[in-house]
CSV table of C-alpha atoms in Angstrom, one decimal:
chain,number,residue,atom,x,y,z
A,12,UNK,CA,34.9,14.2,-139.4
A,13,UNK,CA,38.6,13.5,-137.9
A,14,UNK,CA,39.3,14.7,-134.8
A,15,UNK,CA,39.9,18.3,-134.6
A,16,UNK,CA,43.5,19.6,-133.9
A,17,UNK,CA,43.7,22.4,-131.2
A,18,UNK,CA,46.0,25.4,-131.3
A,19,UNK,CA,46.1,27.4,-128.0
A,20,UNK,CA,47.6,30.8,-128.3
A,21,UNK,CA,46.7,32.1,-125.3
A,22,UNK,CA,46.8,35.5,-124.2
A,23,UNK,CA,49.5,37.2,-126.6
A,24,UNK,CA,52.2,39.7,-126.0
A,25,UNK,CA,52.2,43.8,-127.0
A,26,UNK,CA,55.3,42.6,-129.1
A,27,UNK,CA,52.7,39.8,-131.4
A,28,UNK,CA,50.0,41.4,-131.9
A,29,UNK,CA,49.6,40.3,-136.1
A,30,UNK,CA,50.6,36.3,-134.9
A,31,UNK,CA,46.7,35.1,-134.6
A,32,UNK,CA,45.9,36.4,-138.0
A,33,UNK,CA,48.9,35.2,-140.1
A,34,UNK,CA,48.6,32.2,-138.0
A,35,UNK,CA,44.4,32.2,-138.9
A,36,UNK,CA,45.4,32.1,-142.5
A,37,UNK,CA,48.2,29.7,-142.6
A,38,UNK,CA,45.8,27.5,-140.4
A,39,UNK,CA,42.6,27.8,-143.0
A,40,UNK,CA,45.3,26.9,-145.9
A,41,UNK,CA,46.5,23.8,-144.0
A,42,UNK,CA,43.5,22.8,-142.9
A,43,UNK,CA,41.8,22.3,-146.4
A,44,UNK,CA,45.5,21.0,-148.0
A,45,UNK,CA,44.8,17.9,-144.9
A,46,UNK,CA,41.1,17.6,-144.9
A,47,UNK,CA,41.9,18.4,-141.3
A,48,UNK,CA,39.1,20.2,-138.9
A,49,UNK,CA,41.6,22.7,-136.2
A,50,UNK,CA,40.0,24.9,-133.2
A,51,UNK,CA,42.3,27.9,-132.6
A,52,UNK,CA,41.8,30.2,-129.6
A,53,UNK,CA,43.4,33.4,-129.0
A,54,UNK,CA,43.8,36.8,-127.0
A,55,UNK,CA,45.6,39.8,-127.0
A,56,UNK,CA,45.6,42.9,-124.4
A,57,UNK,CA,43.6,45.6,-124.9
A,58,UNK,CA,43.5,46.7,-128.2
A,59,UNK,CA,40.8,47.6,-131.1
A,60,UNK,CA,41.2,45.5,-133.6
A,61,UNK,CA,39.8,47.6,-136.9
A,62,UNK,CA,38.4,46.4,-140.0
A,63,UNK,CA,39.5,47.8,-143.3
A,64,UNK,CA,36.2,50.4,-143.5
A,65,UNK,CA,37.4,52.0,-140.2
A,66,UNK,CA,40.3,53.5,-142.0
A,67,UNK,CA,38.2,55.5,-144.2
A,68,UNK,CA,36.6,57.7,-141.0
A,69,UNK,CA,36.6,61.0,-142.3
A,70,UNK,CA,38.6,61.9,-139.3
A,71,UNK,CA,40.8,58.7,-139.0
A,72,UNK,CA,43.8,60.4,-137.5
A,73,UNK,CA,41.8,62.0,-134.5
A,74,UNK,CA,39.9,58.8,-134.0
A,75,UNK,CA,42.7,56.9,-133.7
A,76,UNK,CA,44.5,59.5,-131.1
A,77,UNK,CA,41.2,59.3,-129.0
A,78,UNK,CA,41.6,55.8,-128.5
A,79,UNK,CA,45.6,55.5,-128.0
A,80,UNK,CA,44.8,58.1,-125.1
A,81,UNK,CA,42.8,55.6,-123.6
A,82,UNK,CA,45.7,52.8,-123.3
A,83,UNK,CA,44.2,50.5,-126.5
A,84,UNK,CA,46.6,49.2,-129.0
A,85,UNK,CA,44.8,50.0,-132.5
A,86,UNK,CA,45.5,47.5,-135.0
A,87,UNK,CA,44.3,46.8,-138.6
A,88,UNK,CA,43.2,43.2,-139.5
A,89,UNK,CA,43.4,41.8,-142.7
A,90,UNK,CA,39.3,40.6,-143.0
A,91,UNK,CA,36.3,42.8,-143.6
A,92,UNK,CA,34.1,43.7,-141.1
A,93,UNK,CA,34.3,46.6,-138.4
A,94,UNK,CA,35.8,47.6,-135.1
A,95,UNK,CA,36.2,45.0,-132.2
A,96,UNK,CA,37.7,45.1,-128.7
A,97,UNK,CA,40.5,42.0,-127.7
A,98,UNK,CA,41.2,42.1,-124.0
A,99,UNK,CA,41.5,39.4,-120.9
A,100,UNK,CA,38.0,38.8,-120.7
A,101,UNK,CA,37.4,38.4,-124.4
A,102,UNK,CA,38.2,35.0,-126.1
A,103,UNK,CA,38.7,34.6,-130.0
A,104,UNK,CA,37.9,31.2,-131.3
A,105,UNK,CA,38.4,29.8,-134.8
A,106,UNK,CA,36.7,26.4,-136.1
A,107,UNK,CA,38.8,25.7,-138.9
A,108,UNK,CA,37.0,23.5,-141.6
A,109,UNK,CA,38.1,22.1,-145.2
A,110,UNK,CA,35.8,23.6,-147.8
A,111,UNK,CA,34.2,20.2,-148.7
A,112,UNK,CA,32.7,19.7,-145.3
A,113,UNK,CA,30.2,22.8,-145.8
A,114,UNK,CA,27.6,22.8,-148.2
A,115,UNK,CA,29.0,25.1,-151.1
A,116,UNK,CA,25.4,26.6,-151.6
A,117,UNK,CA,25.2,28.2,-148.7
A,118,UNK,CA,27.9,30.2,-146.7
A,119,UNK,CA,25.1,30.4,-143.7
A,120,UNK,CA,26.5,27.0,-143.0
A,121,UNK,CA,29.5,27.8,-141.9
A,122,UNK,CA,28.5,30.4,-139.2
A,123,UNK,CA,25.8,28.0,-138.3
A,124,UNK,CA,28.7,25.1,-137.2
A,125,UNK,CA,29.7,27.7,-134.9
A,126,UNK,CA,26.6,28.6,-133.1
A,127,UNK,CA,25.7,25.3,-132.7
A,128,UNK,CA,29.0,24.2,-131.3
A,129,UNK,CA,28.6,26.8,-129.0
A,130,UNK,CA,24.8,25.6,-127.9
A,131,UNK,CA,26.0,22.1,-127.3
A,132,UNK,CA,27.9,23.5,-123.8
A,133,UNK,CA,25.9,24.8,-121.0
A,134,UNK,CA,25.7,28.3,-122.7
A,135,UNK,CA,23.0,26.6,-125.0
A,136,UNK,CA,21.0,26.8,-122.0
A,137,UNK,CA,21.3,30.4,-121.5
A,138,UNK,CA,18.7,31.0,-124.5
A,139,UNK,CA,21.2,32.4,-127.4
A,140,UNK,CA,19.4,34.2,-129.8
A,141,UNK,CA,21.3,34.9,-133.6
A,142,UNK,CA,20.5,37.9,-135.3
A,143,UNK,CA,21.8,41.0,-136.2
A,144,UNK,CA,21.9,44.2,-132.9
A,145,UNK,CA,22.6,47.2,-135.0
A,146,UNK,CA,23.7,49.2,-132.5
A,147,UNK,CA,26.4,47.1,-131.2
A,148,UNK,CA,29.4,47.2,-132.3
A,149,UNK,CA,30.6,45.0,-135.5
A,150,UNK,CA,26.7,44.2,-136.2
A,151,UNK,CA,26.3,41.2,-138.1
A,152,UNK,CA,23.4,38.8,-139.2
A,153,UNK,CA,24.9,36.5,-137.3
A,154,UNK,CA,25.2,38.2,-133.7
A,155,UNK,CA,24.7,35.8,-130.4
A,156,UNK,CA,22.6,37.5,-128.0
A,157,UNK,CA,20.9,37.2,-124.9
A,158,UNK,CA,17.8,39.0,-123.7
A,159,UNK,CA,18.6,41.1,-126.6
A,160,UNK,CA,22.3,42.1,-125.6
A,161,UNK,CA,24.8,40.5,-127.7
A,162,UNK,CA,27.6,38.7,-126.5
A,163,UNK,CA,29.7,37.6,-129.6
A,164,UNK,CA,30.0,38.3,-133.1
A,165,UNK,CA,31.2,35.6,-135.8
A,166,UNK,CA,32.7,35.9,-138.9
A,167,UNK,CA,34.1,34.1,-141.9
A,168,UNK,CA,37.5,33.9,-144.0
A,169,UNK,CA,38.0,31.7,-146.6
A,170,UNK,CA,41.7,30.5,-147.6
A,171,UNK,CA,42.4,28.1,-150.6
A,172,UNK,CA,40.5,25.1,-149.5
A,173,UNK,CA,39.7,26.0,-146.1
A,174,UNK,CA,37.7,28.1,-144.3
A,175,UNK,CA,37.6,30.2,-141.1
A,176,UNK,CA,34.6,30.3,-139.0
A,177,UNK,CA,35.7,32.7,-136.6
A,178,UNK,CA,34.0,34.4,-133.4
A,179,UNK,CA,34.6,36.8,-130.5
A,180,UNK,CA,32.9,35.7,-127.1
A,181,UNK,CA,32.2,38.2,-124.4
A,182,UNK,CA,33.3,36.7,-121.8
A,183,UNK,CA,33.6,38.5,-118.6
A,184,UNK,CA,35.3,42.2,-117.9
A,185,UNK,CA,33.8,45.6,-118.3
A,186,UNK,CA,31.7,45.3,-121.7
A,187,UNK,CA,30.5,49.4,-120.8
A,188,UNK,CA,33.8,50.2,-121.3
A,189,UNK,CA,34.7,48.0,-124.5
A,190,UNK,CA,31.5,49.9,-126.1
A,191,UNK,CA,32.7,53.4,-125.3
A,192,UNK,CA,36.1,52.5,-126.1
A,193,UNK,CA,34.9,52.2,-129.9
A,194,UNK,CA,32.0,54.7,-129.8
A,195,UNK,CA,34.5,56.9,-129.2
A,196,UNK,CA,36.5,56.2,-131.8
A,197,UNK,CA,33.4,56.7,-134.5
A,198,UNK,CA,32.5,59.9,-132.5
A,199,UNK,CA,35.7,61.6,-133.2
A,200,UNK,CA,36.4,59.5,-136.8
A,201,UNK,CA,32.6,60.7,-138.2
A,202,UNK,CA,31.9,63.6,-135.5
A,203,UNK,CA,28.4,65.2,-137.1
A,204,UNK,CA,28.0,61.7,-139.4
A,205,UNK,CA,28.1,59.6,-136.5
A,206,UNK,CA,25.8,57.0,-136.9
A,207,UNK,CA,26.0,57.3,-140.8
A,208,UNK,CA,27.1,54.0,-142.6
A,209,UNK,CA,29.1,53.0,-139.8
A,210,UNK,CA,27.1,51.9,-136.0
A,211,UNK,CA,25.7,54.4,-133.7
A,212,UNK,CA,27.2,51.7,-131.0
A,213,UNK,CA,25.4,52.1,-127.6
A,214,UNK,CA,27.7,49.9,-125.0
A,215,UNK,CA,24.3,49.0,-123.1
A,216,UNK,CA,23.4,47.0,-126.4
A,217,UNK,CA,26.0,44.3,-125.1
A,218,UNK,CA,27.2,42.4,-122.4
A,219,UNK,CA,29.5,39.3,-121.5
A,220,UNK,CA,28.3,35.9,-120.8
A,221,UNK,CA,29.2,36.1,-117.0
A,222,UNK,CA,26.8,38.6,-116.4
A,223,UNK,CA,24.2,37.0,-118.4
A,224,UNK,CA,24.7,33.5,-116.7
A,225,UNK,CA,23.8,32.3,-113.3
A,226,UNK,CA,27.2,31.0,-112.2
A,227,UNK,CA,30.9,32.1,-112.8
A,228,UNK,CA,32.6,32.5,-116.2
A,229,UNK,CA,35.5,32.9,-116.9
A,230,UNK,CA,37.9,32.5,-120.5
A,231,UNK,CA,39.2,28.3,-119.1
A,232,UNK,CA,35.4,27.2,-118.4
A,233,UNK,CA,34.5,28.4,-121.8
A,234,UNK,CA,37.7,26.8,-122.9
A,235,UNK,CA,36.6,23.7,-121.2
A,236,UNK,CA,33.2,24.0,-122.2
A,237,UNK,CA,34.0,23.8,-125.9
A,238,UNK,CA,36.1,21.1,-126.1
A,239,UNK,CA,34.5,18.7,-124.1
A,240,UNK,CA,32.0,19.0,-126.9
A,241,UNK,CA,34.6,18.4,-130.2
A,242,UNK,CA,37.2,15.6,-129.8
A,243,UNK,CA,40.6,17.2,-130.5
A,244,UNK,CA,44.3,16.7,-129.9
A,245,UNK,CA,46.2,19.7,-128.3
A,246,UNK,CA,48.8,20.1,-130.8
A,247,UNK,CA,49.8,23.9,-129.6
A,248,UNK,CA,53.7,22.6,-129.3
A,249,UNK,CA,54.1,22.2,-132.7
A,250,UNK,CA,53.0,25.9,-133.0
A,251,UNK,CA,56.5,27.0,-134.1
A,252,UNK,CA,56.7,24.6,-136.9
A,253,UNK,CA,53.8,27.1,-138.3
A,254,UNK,CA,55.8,30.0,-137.9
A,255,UNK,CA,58.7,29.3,-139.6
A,256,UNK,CA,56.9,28.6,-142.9
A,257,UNK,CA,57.3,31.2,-145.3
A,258,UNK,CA,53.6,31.6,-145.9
A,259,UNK,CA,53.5,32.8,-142.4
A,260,UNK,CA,56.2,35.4,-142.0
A,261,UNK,CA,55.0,36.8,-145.2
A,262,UNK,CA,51.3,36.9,-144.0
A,263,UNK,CA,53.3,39.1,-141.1
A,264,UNK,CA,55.2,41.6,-142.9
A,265,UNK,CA,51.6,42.1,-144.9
A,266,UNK,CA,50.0,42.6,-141.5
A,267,UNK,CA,53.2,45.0,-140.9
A,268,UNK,CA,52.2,46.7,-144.2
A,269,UNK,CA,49.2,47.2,-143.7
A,270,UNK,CA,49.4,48.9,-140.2
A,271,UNK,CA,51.8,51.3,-141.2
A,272,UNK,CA,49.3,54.0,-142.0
A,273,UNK,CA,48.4,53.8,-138.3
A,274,UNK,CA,51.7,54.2,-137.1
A,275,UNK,CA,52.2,57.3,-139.7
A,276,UNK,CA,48.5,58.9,-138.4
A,277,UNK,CA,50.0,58.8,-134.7
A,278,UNK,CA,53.7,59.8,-135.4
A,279,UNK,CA,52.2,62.9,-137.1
A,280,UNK,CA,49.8,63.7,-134.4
């Protein structure tokens, strides 16, 4: 495989919050266009990142209101899946592959690269387990826990001739809080249906990888950590170049789009 090119977003501003997926996307495309393997990492401040199922709550107005009150951005990704927490202590991570590198019979591969990528640094020794904790929040079959508490979730997005392997890490920072943060968003979306076709989250169901290891964590040493494993060039300087494609600003003004019926739900509250 050639070496991997690394895109470094870092934590982003209030004012960029739909860059990482447009950029996601425009990444996955290039990636399979070049036969070109790319790591992407990414943060934003605190904000709940929603899946396209959250905004059919029965109550989506009210849900979102409870969770503005408590200081989150609320945003609405373009992907499947459900409710997630982005702040300082948690770390996004993308392993960007051209289609023709994973086995085409089975998707499982893909998630699989990422868990093992992830067991090859001195997490692996921290015993992950992968399988689904259904009252976390965003369960999936492919869930990374430890002594039963999960500490990321991974997902997948496929783009022309790429794909997305993506995963959120639980890094360090108050993962109590991230879990009432989005129970209470289903609380007030479902009220009497909570736990109905969406997760009855309990925040004790996760934690963060610095309170599961025996030594300090923070988001660089997991940084470090993965790419000491994957040879890569840091090609985050030529992150404009991305940006200024047309592919891209039109991935944002979908993103914009998209969101608007958030922005509507809280200018009419």
């Amino acid at each position: 495989m050639k070496e991997a090119l690394l895109f470094d977003q870092g934590m982003l501003p209030e004012n960029d919050l739909f860059s990482p997926f447009a950029l996601t996307d425009v990444l996955t495309a290039f990636s399979g266009e070049q036969e070109q393997p790319i790591i992407h990492f990414w943060q934003l401040p605190q904000t709940l990142i929603l899946g396209m199922k959250d905004s059919r709550v029965t109550y989506f107005d009210q849900a979102l209101k409870t969770v503005q009150k408590e200081n989150y951005h609320l945003l609405l990704r373009n992907a499947g899946g459900l409710g997630v927490i982005s702040d300082a202590g948690i770390l996004n991570v993308s392993l960007i592959l051209p289609k023709n590198t994973i086995s085409a019979l089975s998707i499982d591969d893909g998630y699989q690269a990422m868990v093992d990528w992830l067991e090859q640094t001195r997490f692996g020794q921290l015993k992950l387990t992968v399988g689904e904790i259904t009252d976390s929040y965003c369960p999936g079959k492919y869930d990374l826990s430890i002594n039963g508490k999960k500490i990321a979730g991974i997902a997948q997005r496929r783009v022309k001739d790429g794909v997305a392997i993506m995963m959120y890490l639980s890094v360090n920072g108050e993962q109590n809080l991230r879990g009432n943060i989005v129970r209470s968003y289903y609380q007030s979306g479902l009220e009497e249906q909570f736990g109905i076709d969406y997760p009855p989250v309990n925040p004790a169901s996760m934690t963060t990888l610095h309170d599961a290891a025996a030594f300090d964590v923070t988001i660089d040493s997991v940084k470090n950590e993965l790419l000491q494993t994957l040879p890569h060039q840091d090609q985050t300087s030529f992150l404009p170049n991305f940006q200024q494609l047309d592919d891209y600003q039109r991935r944002i003004q979908n993103m914009y789009q998209r969101n608007s019926i958030i922005q509507e739900a809280l200018n009419d509250l």
